[in-house]
């Protein structure tokens, strides 16, 4: 048992931080919620009640429809790409090859770099110019005779957003690999041995035993990557600036609020983003915390 | 060891090397472009190695970005240090002391790590205006410290929870107060956690764009905002942008190269922040 003095001291130490989180996270969310229900347009705050008008407006707004569609396309490709690549690399690295540590560090380093740097470099790698002004990856494809790969990248009509997934996968697939590698290392060798003794091929062993055992990792990775994907913002801005064909909710929120002064609408996009992240993250946190409590 | 024959295992290197090339392409292009002379720079020959080492691009990018690099440094150092100290104290109290409501605080903090900051951005700007920190670096420091509380607290808390109870108990029997226990026993033990959290906060503040672009005025822009602005302008050549990107990436890359072990641990322990 702690002394009373220690308890008071403990309380004094943590309460400012907890208070700060309560105010700056939860209080500010409530405040945003209130703004989203207001008519606030322009520089001066205006809390005149507007009901759900901002939300209704968004769902009939063609730009917001593009945003949702872009988010879905981007999420499917980005999460799918990271999972496939991450798992493949993890399995390859788990074979006990020489140089494993080197490859692992190499695949993971993009995590240390900002999305802005990644975006600026990929903007030039994905240069859409063709013909005599061809450059970037298109130039390599041209010189290697892989002309069928030459394309307009993020400036492709309608599907430009799909190409934004490439730098995003470049940045986050190493992280996914590290998650999977951790999972693979936790599987006892005896299990694999048992499968081999029973005559299972390597492939069958991975499909029937290893993959199912990795499914909690897949779930975590999907949730972590999925919530990053819902928030994607700086990468797109750095690759392409603010363009409607590549618009996503986070960019719409930014431009409509701080360029257009439509605060009410901006706040409602923020709240919708929060809800979509919450739907993904809260069940996951409950599950993780429950498991931790049982340990 | 797997049962696959060693000869077959060589084939595993093919995809591994191909992927290594994929991850290195952006680094290659940044460096190759950076070291070319202005005369050599041409989009049509962008993949070629430079003829000799020139610093034109780096010098040009550095002169343009220097004030913003300095802003980033002024932002990142206090943000990382204050965050770590706060996180350590919070983590210590939460790990050692079961007070009423402790079970609620944990998930409440955890969720704070995941929120999309768009959902607090408008109040944050209003608040910073109110307390006159809008536009400057200190407002950004405060922002990183506050929104870093969940991850730093949880990282330390998880670490302190692994310290054997007996160690604390024996200190208590010897009559040490809570703070003495913290300073003389737990703090020295948790130096590795300090490195983890310092690196984590350093990296996320250095790489942040959203808070910076919304909260700072142009003269206080950190490197990410300045670099993005450079990339969006028509006046600054792409080769200078490449050199600038490299300059912006160097600090966090160095941290990764030299302290990668801790960087990874931060990545995995907090497992979870984006």
PDB file of N, CA and C in Angstrom, chain A residues 2 6-7 9-11 14 17-18 24 26 28 31-32 92 95-96 98 105-109 111-112 114 116 120 123-125 133-136 139-140 170 173 175 178 224 227 231 233 238 250 253 263 270 274, chain B residues 2 9 12-13 16 19-20 22-23 26-27 43-44 46-47 86 90 97 105 108 111 114-116 118-120 122-123 127 146-147 178-179 207 209-210 224 228 231 238 241-242 245 252 256 264 267-268 271-272:
ATOM      1  N   UNK A   2       0.445   2.199  -0.787  1.00  0.00           N
ATOM      2  CA  UNK A   2       1.190   3.442  -0.838  1.00  0.00           C
ATOM      3  C   UNK A   2       0.729   4.368   0.278  1.00  0.00           C
ATOM      4  N   UNK A   6       2.149   9.749  -1.049  1.00  0.00           N
ATOM      5  CA  UNK A   6       2.557   9.261  -2.365  1.00  0.00           C
ATOM      6  C   UNK A   6       1.396   9.262  -3.343  1.00  0.00           C
ATOM      7  N   UNK A   7       0.222   8.881  -2.822  1.00  0.00           N
ATOM      8  CA  UNK A   7      -0.950   8.859  -3.697  1.00  0.00           C
ATOM      9  C   UNK A   7      -1.269  10.253  -4.237  1.00  0.00           C
ATOM     10  N   UNK A   9       0.781  12.692  -4.523  1.00  0.00           N
ATOM     11  CA  UNK A   9       1.847  13.081  -5.433  1.00  0.00           C
ATOM     12  C   UNK A   9       1.624  12.453  -6.815  1.00  0.00           C
ATOM     13  N   UNK A  10       1.267  11.159  -6.809  1.00  0.00           N
ATOM     14  CA  UNK A  10       0.990  10.461  -8.066  1.00  0.00           C
ATOM     15  C   UNK A  10      -0.116  11.153  -8.833  1.00  0.00           C
ATOM     16  N   UNK A  11      -1.149  11.477  -8.125  1.00  0.00           N
ATOM     17  CA  UNK A  11      -2.282  12.161  -8.745  1.00  0.00           C
ATOM     18  C   UNK A  11      -1.843  13.496  -9.327  1.00  0.00           C
ATOM     19  N   UNK A  14       0.154  12.835 -12.686  1.00  0.00           N
ATOM     20  CA  UNK A  14      -0.539  12.423 -13.916  1.00  0.00           C
ATOM     21  C   UNK A  14      -1.694  13.316 -14.306  1.00  0.00           C
ATOM     22  N   UNK A  17      -1.504  15.718 -17.388  1.00  0.00           N
ATOM     23  CA  UNK A  17      -1.471  15.046 -18.692  1.00  0.00           C
ATOM     24  C   UNK A  17      -2.832  14.491 -19.053  1.00  0.00           C
ATOM     25  N   UNK A  18      -3.466  13.858 -18.070  1.00  0.00           N
ATOM     26  CA  UNK A  18      -4.764  13.265 -18.367  1.00  0.00           C
ATOM     27  C   UNK A  18      -5.784  14.347 -18.698  1.00  0.00           C
ATOM     28  N   UNK A  24      -7.801  18.204 -25.028  1.00  0.00           N
ATOM     29  CA  UNK A  24      -7.331  18.377 -26.405  1.00  0.00           C
ATOM     30  C   UNK A  24      -7.794  17.265 -27.343  1.00  0.00           C
ATOM     31  N   UNK A  26     -10.681  14.759 -26.407  1.00  0.00           N
ATOM     32  CA  UNK A  26     -12.131  14.560 -26.318  1.00  0.00           C
ATOM     33  C   UNK A  26     -12.912  15.870 -26.310  1.00  0.00           C
ATOM     34  N   UNK A  28     -11.938  18.667 -27.668  1.00  0.00           N
ATOM     35  CA  UNK A  28     -11.847  19.254 -29.010  1.00  0.00           C
ATOM     36  C   UNK A  28     -12.720  18.497 -30.016  1.00  0.00           C
ATOM     37  N   UNK A  31     -16.044  19.861 -29.472  1.00  0.00           N
ATOM     38  CA  UNK A  31     -16.071  21.215 -30.041  1.00  0.00           C
ATOM     39  C   UNK A  31     -16.217  21.136 -31.576  1.00  0.00           C
ATOM     40  N   UNK A  32     -15.434  20.257 -32.193  1.00  0.00           N
ATOM     41  CA  UNK A  32     -15.566  20.054 -33.643  1.00  0.00           C
ATOM     42  C   UNK A  32     -16.981  19.609 -33.994  1.00  0.00           C
ATOM     43  N   UNK A  92      10.149 -15.094 -46.904  1.00  0.00           N
ATOM     44  CA  UNK A  92      11.467 -15.267 -47.515  1.00  0.00           C
ATOM     45  C   UNK A  92      12.577 -15.034 -46.488  1.00  0.00           C
ATOM     46  N   UNK A  95      13.591 -17.769 -43.841  1.00  0.00           N
ATOM     47  CA  UNK A  95      14.195 -19.038 -44.243  1.00  0.00           C
ATOM     48  C   UNK A  95      15.607 -19.222 -43.705  1.00  0.00           C
ATOM     49  N   UNK A  96      16.047 -18.302 -42.879  1.00  0.00           N
ATOM     50  CA  UNK A  96      17.386 -18.430 -42.316  1.00  0.00           C
ATOM     51  C   UNK A  96      18.485 -18.190 -43.332  1.00  0.00           C
ATOM     52  N   UNK A  98      21.476 -16.101 -45.310  1.00  0.00           N
ATOM     53  CA  UNK A  98      22.519 -15.169 -44.909  1.00  0.00           C
ATOM     54  C   UNK A  98      22.152 -13.772 -45.397  1.00  0.00           C
ATOM     55  N   UNK A 105      16.671  -4.521 -42.560  1.00  0.00           N
ATOM     56  CA  UNK A 105      16.859  -3.085 -42.301  1.00  0.00           C
ATOM     57  C   UNK A 105      16.585  -2.266 -43.548  1.00  0.00           C
ATOM     58  N   UNK A 106      16.989  -2.828 -44.698  1.00  0.00           N
ATOM     59  CA  UNK A 106      16.804  -2.099 -45.942  1.00  0.00           C
ATOM     60  C   UNK A 106      15.308  -1.908 -46.250  1.00  0.00           C
ATOM     61  N   UNK A 107      14.530  -2.947 -46.048  1.00  0.00           N
ATOM     62  CA  UNK A 107      13.102  -2.871 -46.372  1.00  0.00           C
ATOM     63  C   UNK A 107      12.359  -1.936 -45.423  1.00  0.00           C
ATOM     64  N   UNK A 108      12.934  -1.747 -44.266  1.00  0.00           N
ATOM     65  CA  UNK A 108      12.212  -1.000 -43.243  1.00  0.00           C
ATOM     66  C   UNK A 108      12.551   0.495 -43.227  1.00  0.00           C
ATOM     67  N   UNK A 109      13.664   0.872 -43.906  1.00  0.00           N
ATOM     68  CA  UNK A 109      14.091   2.256 -43.725  1.00  0.00           C
ATOM     69  C   UNK A 109      13.083   3.307 -44.209  1.00  0.00           C
ATOM     70  N   UNK A 111      10.187   3.698 -43.500  1.00  0.00           N
ATOM     71  CA  UNK A 111       9.389   4.104 -42.344  1.00  0.00           C
ATOM     72  C   UNK A 111       9.944   5.339 -41.637  1.00  0.00           C
ATOM     73  N   UNK A 112      11.256   5.551 -41.763  1.00  0.00           N
ATOM     74  CA  UNK A 112      11.881   6.662 -41.046  1.00  0.00           C
ATOM     75  C   UNK A 112      11.714   7.982 -41.796  1.00  0.00           C
ATOM     76  N   UNK A 114       9.676  10.967 -44.078  1.00  0.00           N
ATOM     77  CA  UNK A 114       8.342  11.564 -44.063  1.00  0.00           C
ATOM     78  C   UNK A 114       7.618  11.308 -45.382  1.00  0.00           C
ATOM     79  N   UNK A 116       6.180  13.421 -46.988  1.00  0.00           N
ATOM     80  CA  UNK A 116       6.459  14.544 -47.893  1.00  0.00           C
ATOM     81  C   UNK A 116       7.678  14.233 -48.754  1.00  0.00           C
ATOM     82  N   UNK A 120       7.606  13.811 -52.761  1.00  0.00           N
ATOM     83  CA  UNK A 120       8.342  14.673 -53.691  1.00  0.00           C
ATOM     84  C   UNK A 120       9.197  13.825 -54.627  1.00  0.00           C
ATOM     85  N   UNK A 123       6.996  11.915 -57.067  1.00  0.00           N
ATOM     86  CA  UNK A 123       6.403  12.815 -58.043  1.00  0.00           C
ATOM     87  C   UNK A 123       7.240  12.830 -59.318  1.00  0.00           C
ATOM     88  N   UNK A 124       8.574  12.753 -59.164  1.00  0.00           N
ATOM     89  CA  UNK A 124       9.453  12.765 -60.343  1.00  0.00           C
ATOM     90  C   UNK A 124       9.646  11.377 -60.917  1.00  0.00           C
ATOM     91  N   UNK A 125       9.593  10.366 -60.062  1.00  0.00           N
ATOM     92  CA  UNK A 125       9.685   9.000 -60.586  1.00  0.00           C
ATOM     93  C   UNK A 125       8.443   8.675 -61.412  1.00  0.00           C
ATOM     94  N   UNK A 133       9.975  13.914 -74.137  1.00  0.00           N
ATOM     95  CA  UNK A 133      10.235  14.435 -72.793  1.00  0.00           C
ATOM     96  C   UNK A 133      10.081  13.353 -71.727  1.00  0.00           C
ATOM     97  N   UNK A 134      10.118  12.125 -72.157  1.00  0.00           N
ATOM     98  CA  UNK A 134       9.908  11.008 -71.251  1.00  0.00           C
ATOM     99  C   UNK A 134      10.979  11.002 -70.150  1.00  0.00           C
ATOM    100  N   UNK A 135      10.558  10.709 -68.909  1.00  0.00           N
ATOM    101  CA  UNK A 135      11.544  10.635 -67.819  1.00  0.00           C
ATOM    102  C   UNK A 135      11.006   9.749 -66.703  1.00  0.00           C
ATOM    103  N   UNK A 136      11.741   9.702 -65.617  1.00  0.00           N
ATOM    104  CA  UNK A 136      11.308   8.904 -64.479  1.00  0.00           C
ATOM    105  C   UNK A 136      11.266   7.425 -64.791  1.00  0.00           C
ATOM    106  N   UNK A 139      10.913   6.343 -68.401  1.00  0.00           N
ATOM    107  CA  UNK A 139      12.154   6.342 -69.179  1.00  0.00           C
ATOM    108  C   UNK A 139      12.847   4.989 -69.060  1.00  0.00           C
ATOM    109  N   UNK A 140      12.881   4.437 -67.857  1.00  0.00           N
ATOM    110  CA  UNK A 140      13.487   3.114 -67.646  1.00  0.00           C
ATOM    111  C   UNK A 140      12.728   2.062 -68.440  1.00  0.00           C
ATOM    112  N   UNK A 170       5.474   1.516 -50.931  1.00  0.00           N
ATOM    113  CA  UNK A 170       6.926   1.635 -50.767  1.00  0.00           C
ATOM    114  C   UNK A 170       7.247   2.000 -49.319  1.00  0.00           C
ATOM    115  N   UNK A 173       5.272  -1.121 -46.609  1.00  0.00           N
ATOM    116  CA  UNK A 173       5.311  -2.579 -46.729  1.00  0.00           C
ATOM    117  C   UNK A 173       6.401  -3.179 -45.838  1.00  0.00           C
ATOM    118  N   UNK A 175       7.250  -2.164 -42.928  1.00  0.00           N
ATOM    119  CA  UNK A 175       6.661  -2.235 -41.593  1.00  0.00           C
ATOM    120  C   UNK A 175       5.766  -3.466 -41.467  1.00  0.00           C
ATOM    121  N   UNK A 178       7.846  -6.417 -41.034  1.00  0.00           N
ATOM    122  CA  UNK A 178       8.364  -6.564 -39.666  1.00  0.00           C
ATOM    123  C   UNK A 178       7.306  -7.163 -38.746  1.00  0.00           C
ATOM    124  N   UNK A 224      -4.141  -1.238 -38.637  1.00  0.00           N
ATOM    125  CA  UNK A 224      -3.163  -0.146 -38.601  1.00  0.00           C
ATOM    126  C   UNK A 224      -3.065   0.520 -39.977  1.00  0.00           C
ATOM    127  N   UNK A 227      -6.310   2.395 -40.987  1.00  0.00           N
ATOM    128  CA  UNK A 227      -6.558   3.723 -40.409  1.00  0.00           C
ATOM    129  C   UNK A 227      -5.582   4.756 -40.952  1.00  0.00           C
ATOM    130  N   UNK A 231      -6.638   8.266 -43.285  1.00  0.00           N
ATOM    131  CA  UNK A 231      -6.115   9.589 -42.960  1.00  0.00           C
ATOM    132  C   UNK A 231      -5.177  10.130 -44.033  1.00  0.00           C
ATOM    133  N   UNK A 233      -2.997  11.938 -46.530  1.00  0.00           N
ATOM    134  CA  UNK A 233      -3.082  13.370 -46.751  1.00  0.00           C
ATOM    135  C   UNK A 233      -1.781  13.901 -47.353  1.00  0.00           C
ATOM    136  N   UNK A 238       2.021  15.928 -51.584  1.00  0.00           N
ATOM    137  CA  UNK A 238       3.395  16.043 -52.073  1.00  0.00           C
ATOM    138  C   UNK A 238       3.542  15.500 -53.496  1.00  0.00           C
ATOM    139  N   UNK A 250      -9.426  13.916 -46.173  1.00  0.00           N
ATOM    140  CA  UNK A 250      -8.493  14.729 -45.388  1.00  0.00           C
ATOM    141  C   UNK A 250      -8.071  15.989 -46.142  1.00  0.00           C
ATOM    142  N   UNK A 253     -11.130  18.379 -46.288  1.00  0.00           N
ATOM    143  CA  UNK A 253     -11.288  19.047 -45.000  1.00  0.00           C
ATOM    144  C   UNK A 253     -10.339  20.244 -44.910  1.00  0.00           C
ATOM    145  N   UNK A 263     -16.031  26.467 -42.343  1.00  0.00           N
ATOM    146  CA  UNK A 263     -15.669  25.743 -41.120  1.00  0.00           C
ATOM    147  C   UNK A 263     -16.679  24.652 -40.772  1.00  0.00           C
ATOM    148  N   UNK A 270     -14.215  16.240 -40.721  1.00  0.00           N
ATOM    149  CA  UNK A 270     -13.357  15.753 -39.642  1.00  0.00           C
ATOM    150  C   UNK A 270     -14.069  14.723 -38.780  1.00  0.00           C
ATOM    151  N   UNK A 274     -13.309  10.762 -38.217  1.00  0.00           N
ATOM    152  CA  UNK A 274     -13.149  10.193 -36.880  1.00  0.00           C
ATOM    153  C   UNK A 274     -14.034   8.969 -36.704  1.00  0.00           C
TER     154      UNK A 274
ATOM    155  N   UNK B   2      15.018 -24.830 -42.361  1.00  0.00           N
ATOM    156  CA  UNK B   2      13.970 -25.530 -43.091  1.00  0.00           C
ATOM    157  C   UNK B   2      14.570 -26.670 -43.896  1.00  0.00           C
ATOM    158  N   UNK B   9      17.649 -22.663 -52.150  1.00  0.00           N
ATOM    159  CA  UNK B   9      17.525 -21.447 -51.352  1.00  0.00           C
ATOM    160  C   UNK B   9      18.127 -20.232 -52.040  1.00  0.00           C
ATOM    161  N   UNK B  12      15.791 -17.760 -53.510  1.00  0.00           N
ATOM    162  CA  UNK B  12      15.123 -16.800 -52.642  1.00  0.00           C
ATOM    163  C   UNK B  12      15.758 -15.413 -52.746  1.00  0.00           C
ATOM    164  N   UNK B  13      17.040 -15.391 -53.135  1.00  0.00           N
ATOM    165  CA  UNK B  13      17.708 -14.093 -53.209  1.00  0.00           C
ATOM    166  C   UNK B  13      17.192 -13.251 -54.372  1.00  0.00           C
ATOM    167  N   UNK B  16      14.350 -11.141 -53.176  1.00  0.00           N
ATOM    168  CA  UNK B  16      14.866 -10.254 -52.127  1.00  0.00           C
ATOM    169  C   UNK B  16      15.683  -9.107 -52.729  1.00  0.00           C
ATOM    170  N   UNK B  19      13.416  -6.645 -54.635  1.00  0.00           N
ATOM    171  CA  UNK B  19      12.718  -5.744 -53.714  1.00  0.00           C
ATOM    172  C   UNK B  19      13.677  -4.719 -53.129  1.00  0.00           C
ATOM    173  N   UNK B  20      14.910  -5.146 -52.878  1.00  0.00           N
ATOM    174  CA  UNK B  20      15.903  -4.193 -52.357  1.00  0.00           C
ATOM    175  C   UNK B  20      16.077  -3.050 -53.363  1.00  0.00           C
ATOM    176  N   UNK B  22      13.834  -1.987 -55.485  1.00  0.00           N
ATOM    177  CA  UNK B  22      12.613  -1.167 -55.395  1.00  0.00           C
ATOM    178  C   UNK B  22      12.719  -0.166 -54.238  1.00  0.00           C
ATOM    179  N   UNK B  23      13.179  -0.631 -53.084  1.00  0.00           N
ATOM    180  CA  UNK B  23      13.259   0.272 -51.931  1.00  0.00           C
ATOM    181  C   UNK B  23      14.362   1.309 -52.096  1.00  0.00           C
ATOM    182  N   UNK B  26      14.297   5.412 -54.851  1.00  0.00           N
ATOM    183  CA  UNK B  26      14.201   6.830 -54.496  1.00  0.00           C
ATOM    184  C   UNK B  26      15.495   7.392 -53.900  1.00  0.00           C
ATOM    185  N   UNK B  27      16.213   6.571 -53.110  1.00  0.00           N
ATOM    186  CA  UNK B  27      17.471   7.040 -52.533  1.00  0.00           C
ATOM    187  C   UNK B  27      18.498   7.259 -53.646  1.00  0.00           C
ATOM    188  N   UNK B  43      16.168  15.908 -67.219  1.00  0.00           N
ATOM    189  CA  UNK B  43      15.204  14.853 -66.909  1.00  0.00           C
ATOM    190  C   UNK B  43      15.414  13.612 -67.782  1.00  0.00           C
ATOM    191  N   UNK B  44      15.917  13.843 -69.000  1.00  0.00           N
ATOM    192  CA  UNK B  44      16.073  12.712 -69.910  1.00  0.00           C
ATOM    193  C   UNK B  44      17.253  11.807 -69.539  1.00  0.00           C
ATOM    194  N   UNK B  46      18.137  11.402 -66.211  1.00  0.00           N
ATOM    195  CA  UNK B  46      18.084  11.425 -64.743  1.00  0.00           C
ATOM    196  C   UNK B  46      18.644  10.171 -64.076  1.00  0.00           C
ATOM    197  N   UNK B  47      18.673   9.050 -64.777  1.00  0.00           N
ATOM    198  CA  UNK B  47      19.145   7.814 -64.146  1.00  0.00           C
ATOM    199  C   UNK B  47      20.657   7.653 -64.218  1.00  0.00           C
ATOM    200  N   UNK B  86       7.500  13.750 -19.601  1.00  0.00           N
ATOM    201  CA  UNK B  86       6.087  13.582 -19.233  1.00  0.00           C
ATOM    202  C   UNK B  86       5.670  12.115 -19.307  1.00  0.00           C
ATOM    203  N   UNK B  90       4.255   9.848 -16.201  1.00  0.00           N
ATOM    204  CA  UNK B  90       2.905   9.278 -16.302  1.00  0.00           C
ATOM    205  C   UNK B  90       2.940   7.761 -16.287  1.00  0.00           C
ATOM    206  N   UNK B  97       0.551   2.158  -9.696  1.00  0.00           N
ATOM    207  CA  UNK B  97      -0.441   2.625  -8.749  1.00  0.00           C
ATOM    208  C   UNK B  97      -1.835   2.359  -9.285  1.00  0.00           C
ATOM    209  N   UNK B 105      -8.739   4.991 -17.819  1.00  0.00           N
ATOM    210  CA  UNK B 105      -7.763   5.912 -18.390  1.00  0.00           C
ATOM    211  C   UNK B 105      -6.977   5.272 -19.528  1.00  0.00           C
ATOM    212  N   UNK B 108      -8.836   5.213 -22.824  1.00  0.00           N
ATOM    213  CA  UNK B 108      -9.061   6.610 -23.199  1.00  0.00           C
ATOM    214  C   UNK B 108      -7.794   7.194 -23.809  1.00  0.00           C
ATOM    215  N   UNK B 111      -7.025   5.370 -27.390  1.00  0.00           N
ATOM    216  CA  UNK B 111      -7.809   5.851 -28.527  1.00  0.00           C
ATOM    217  C   UNK B 111      -7.263   7.195 -29.026  1.00  0.00           C
ATOM    218  N   UNK B 114      -5.019   7.223 -32.040  1.00  0.00           N
ATOM    219  CA  UNK B 114      -5.496   6.831 -33.365  1.00  0.00           C
ATOM    220  C   UNK B 114      -6.336   7.896 -34.068  1.00  0.00           C
ATOM    221  N   UNK B 115      -6.808   8.880 -33.322  1.00  0.00           N
ATOM    222  CA  UNK B 115      -7.768   9.796 -33.940  1.00  0.00           C
ATOM    223  C   UNK B 115      -7.172  10.494 -35.165  1.00  0.00           C
ATOM    224  N   UNK B 116      -7.981  10.701 -36.186  1.00  0.00           N
ATOM    225  CA  UNK B 116      -7.519  11.543 -37.287  1.00  0.00           C
ATOM    226  C   UNK B 116      -7.528  12.994 -36.800  1.00  0.00           C
ATOM    227  N   UNK B 118      -7.752  15.640 -38.191  1.00  0.00           N
ATOM    228  CA  UNK B 118      -8.729  16.548 -38.816  1.00  0.00           C
ATOM    229  C   UNK B 118      -9.907  16.802 -37.886  1.00  0.00           C
ATOM    230  N   UNK B 119     -10.164  15.857 -36.979  1.00  0.00           N
ATOM    231  CA  UNK B 119     -11.330  16.011 -36.109  1.00  0.00           C
ATOM    232  C   UNK B 119     -11.068  16.942 -34.931  1.00  0.00           C
ATOM    233  N   UNK B 120      -9.832  17.425 -34.763  1.00  0.00           N
ATOM    234  CA  UNK B 120      -9.583  18.391 -33.680  1.00  0.00           C
ATOM    235  C   UNK B 120      -8.910  19.653 -34.203  1.00  0.00           C
ATOM    236  N   UNK B 122      -9.832  22.288 -36.118  1.00  0.00           N
ATOM    237  CA  UNK B 122     -10.457  23.614 -36.025  1.00  0.00           C
ATOM    238  C   UNK B 122     -10.370  24.158 -34.594  1.00  0.00           C
ATOM    239  N   UNK B 123     -10.781  23.362 -33.585  1.00  0.00           N
ATOM    240  CA  UNK B 123     -10.605  23.857 -32.215  1.00  0.00           C
ATOM    241  C   UNK B 123      -9.146  24.145 -31.881  1.00  0.00           C
ATOM    242  N   UNK B 127      -7.843  27.607 -30.473  1.00  0.00           N
ATOM    243  CA  UNK B 127      -7.194  27.635 -29.173  1.00  0.00           C
ATOM    244  C   UNK B 127      -5.824  28.306 -29.265  1.00  0.00           C
ATOM    245  N   UNK B 146       1.372  17.467 -26.470  1.00  0.00           N
ATOM    246  CA  UNK B 146       0.058  17.026 -25.991  1.00  0.00           C
ATOM    247  C   UNK B 146      -0.414  15.788 -26.741  1.00  0.00           C
ATOM    248  N   UNK B 147      -0.340  15.814 -28.063  1.00  0.00           N
ATOM    249  CA  UNK B 147      -0.837  14.654 -28.795  1.00  0.00           C
ATOM    250  C   UNK B 147       0.144  13.482 -28.740  1.00  0.00           C
ATOM    251  N   UNK B 178       8.013   7.474  -2.914  1.00  0.00           N
ATOM    252  CA  UNK B 178       7.695   7.152  -4.295  1.00  0.00           C
ATOM    253  C   UNK B 178       8.674   7.832  -5.251  1.00  0.00           C
ATOM    254  N   UNK B 179       8.972   9.093  -5.009  1.00  0.00           N
ATOM    255  CA  UNK B 179       9.841   9.809  -5.933  1.00  0.00           C
ATOM    256  C   UNK B 179      11.269   9.288  -5.881  1.00  0.00           C
ATOM    257  N   UNK B 207       8.829  14.603 -39.127  1.00  0.00           N
ATOM    258  CA  UNK B 207       8.130  14.210 -40.347  1.00  0.00           C
ATOM    259  C   UNK B 207       6.717  14.769 -40.458  1.00  0.00           C
ATOM    260  N   UNK B 209       3.521  16.931 -41.103  1.00  0.00           N
ATOM    261  CA  UNK B 209       3.167  17.965 -42.079  1.00  0.00           C
ATOM    262  C   UNK B 209       1.856  18.645 -41.701  1.00  0.00           C
ATOM    263  N   UNK B 210       0.856  17.847 -41.305  1.00  0.00           N
ATOM    264  CA  UNK B 210      -0.486  18.377 -41.086  1.00  0.00           C
ATOM    265  C   UNK B 210      -0.527  19.489 -40.031  1.00  0.00           C
ATOM    266  N   UNK B 224       9.345  20.075 -43.590  1.00  0.00           N
ATOM    267  CA  UNK B 224       8.396  19.351 -44.447  1.00  0.00           C
ATOM    268  C   UNK B 224       7.518  20.313 -45.240  1.00  0.00           C
ATOM    269  N   UNK B 228       7.597  20.811 -49.297  1.00  0.00           N
ATOM    270  CA  UNK B 228       6.403  20.614 -50.103  1.00  0.00           C
ATOM    271  C   UNK B 228       6.106  21.857 -50.936  1.00  0.00           C
ATOM    272  N   UNK B 231       8.395  21.951 -53.828  1.00  0.00           N
ATOM    273  CA  UNK B 231       8.025  20.990 -54.863  1.00  0.00           C
ATOM    274  C   UNK B 231       6.839  21.493 -55.672  1.00  0.00           C
ATOM    275  N   UNK B 238      13.638  20.630 -60.460  1.00  0.00           N
ATOM    276  CA  UNK B 238      13.414  19.335 -59.831  1.00  0.00           C
ATOM    277  C   UNK B 238      14.667  18.784 -59.174  1.00  0.00           C
ATOM    278  N   UNK B 241      14.923  20.153 -55.842  1.00  0.00           N
ATOM    279  CA  UNK B 241      13.924  19.466 -55.005  1.00  0.00           C
ATOM    280  C   UNK B 241      14.452  18.126 -54.491  1.00  0.00           C
ATOM    281  N   UNK B 242      15.142  17.401 -55.375  1.00  0.00           N
ATOM    282  CA  UNK B 242      15.710  16.107 -54.980  1.00  0.00           C
ATOM    283  C   UNK B 242      16.739  16.291 -53.873  1.00  0.00           C
ATOM    284  N   UNK B 245      14.994  17.137 -50.731  1.00  0.00           N
ATOM    285  CA  UNK B 245      14.358  15.968 -50.130  1.00  0.00           C
ATOM    286  C   UNK B 245      15.378  15.169 -49.337  1.00  0.00           C
ATOM    287  N   UNK B 252      16.420  11.882 -39.872  1.00  0.00           N
ATOM    288  CA  UNK B 252      15.710  10.687 -39.423  1.00  0.00           C
ATOM    289  C   UNK B 252      16.370   9.419 -39.977  1.00  0.00           C
ATOM    290  N   UNK B 256      17.755   6.292 -37.857  1.00  0.00           N
ATOM    291  CA  UNK B 256      17.410   4.915 -38.183  1.00  0.00           C
ATOM    292  C   UNK B 256      18.657   4.054 -38.337  1.00  0.00           C
ATOM    293  N   UNK B 264      12.963   0.504 -34.074  1.00  0.00           N
ATOM    294  CA  UNK B 264      12.104  -0.650 -34.281  1.00  0.00           C
ATOM    295  C   UNK B 264      11.286  -0.966 -33.051  1.00  0.00           C
ATOM    296  N   UNK B 267       8.467   1.264 -32.813  1.00  0.00           N
ATOM    297  CA  UNK B 267       7.487   0.899 -33.827  1.00  0.00           C
ATOM    298  C   UNK B 267       6.627  -0.256 -33.342  1.00  0.00           C
ATOM    299  N   UNK B 268       7.255  -1.229 -32.695  1.00  0.00           N
ATOM    300  CA  UNK B 268       6.542  -2.437 -32.324  1.00  0.00           C
ATOM    301  C   UNK B 268       5.831  -2.276 -30.981  1.00  0.00           C
ATOM    302  N   UNK B 271       2.960  -0.479 -31.017  1.00  0.00           N
ATOM    303  CA  UNK B 271       2.775  -1.168 -32.266  1.00  0.00           C
ATOM    304  C   UNK B 271       2.039  -0.312 -33.184  1.00  0.00           C
ATOM    305  N   UNK B 272       1.608   0.731 -32.753  1.00  0.00           N
ATOM    306  CA  UNK B 272       0.380   0.902 -33.392  1.00  0.00           C
ATOM    307  C   UNK B 272       0.039   2.245 -33.866  1.00  0.00           C
TER     308      UNK B 272
END
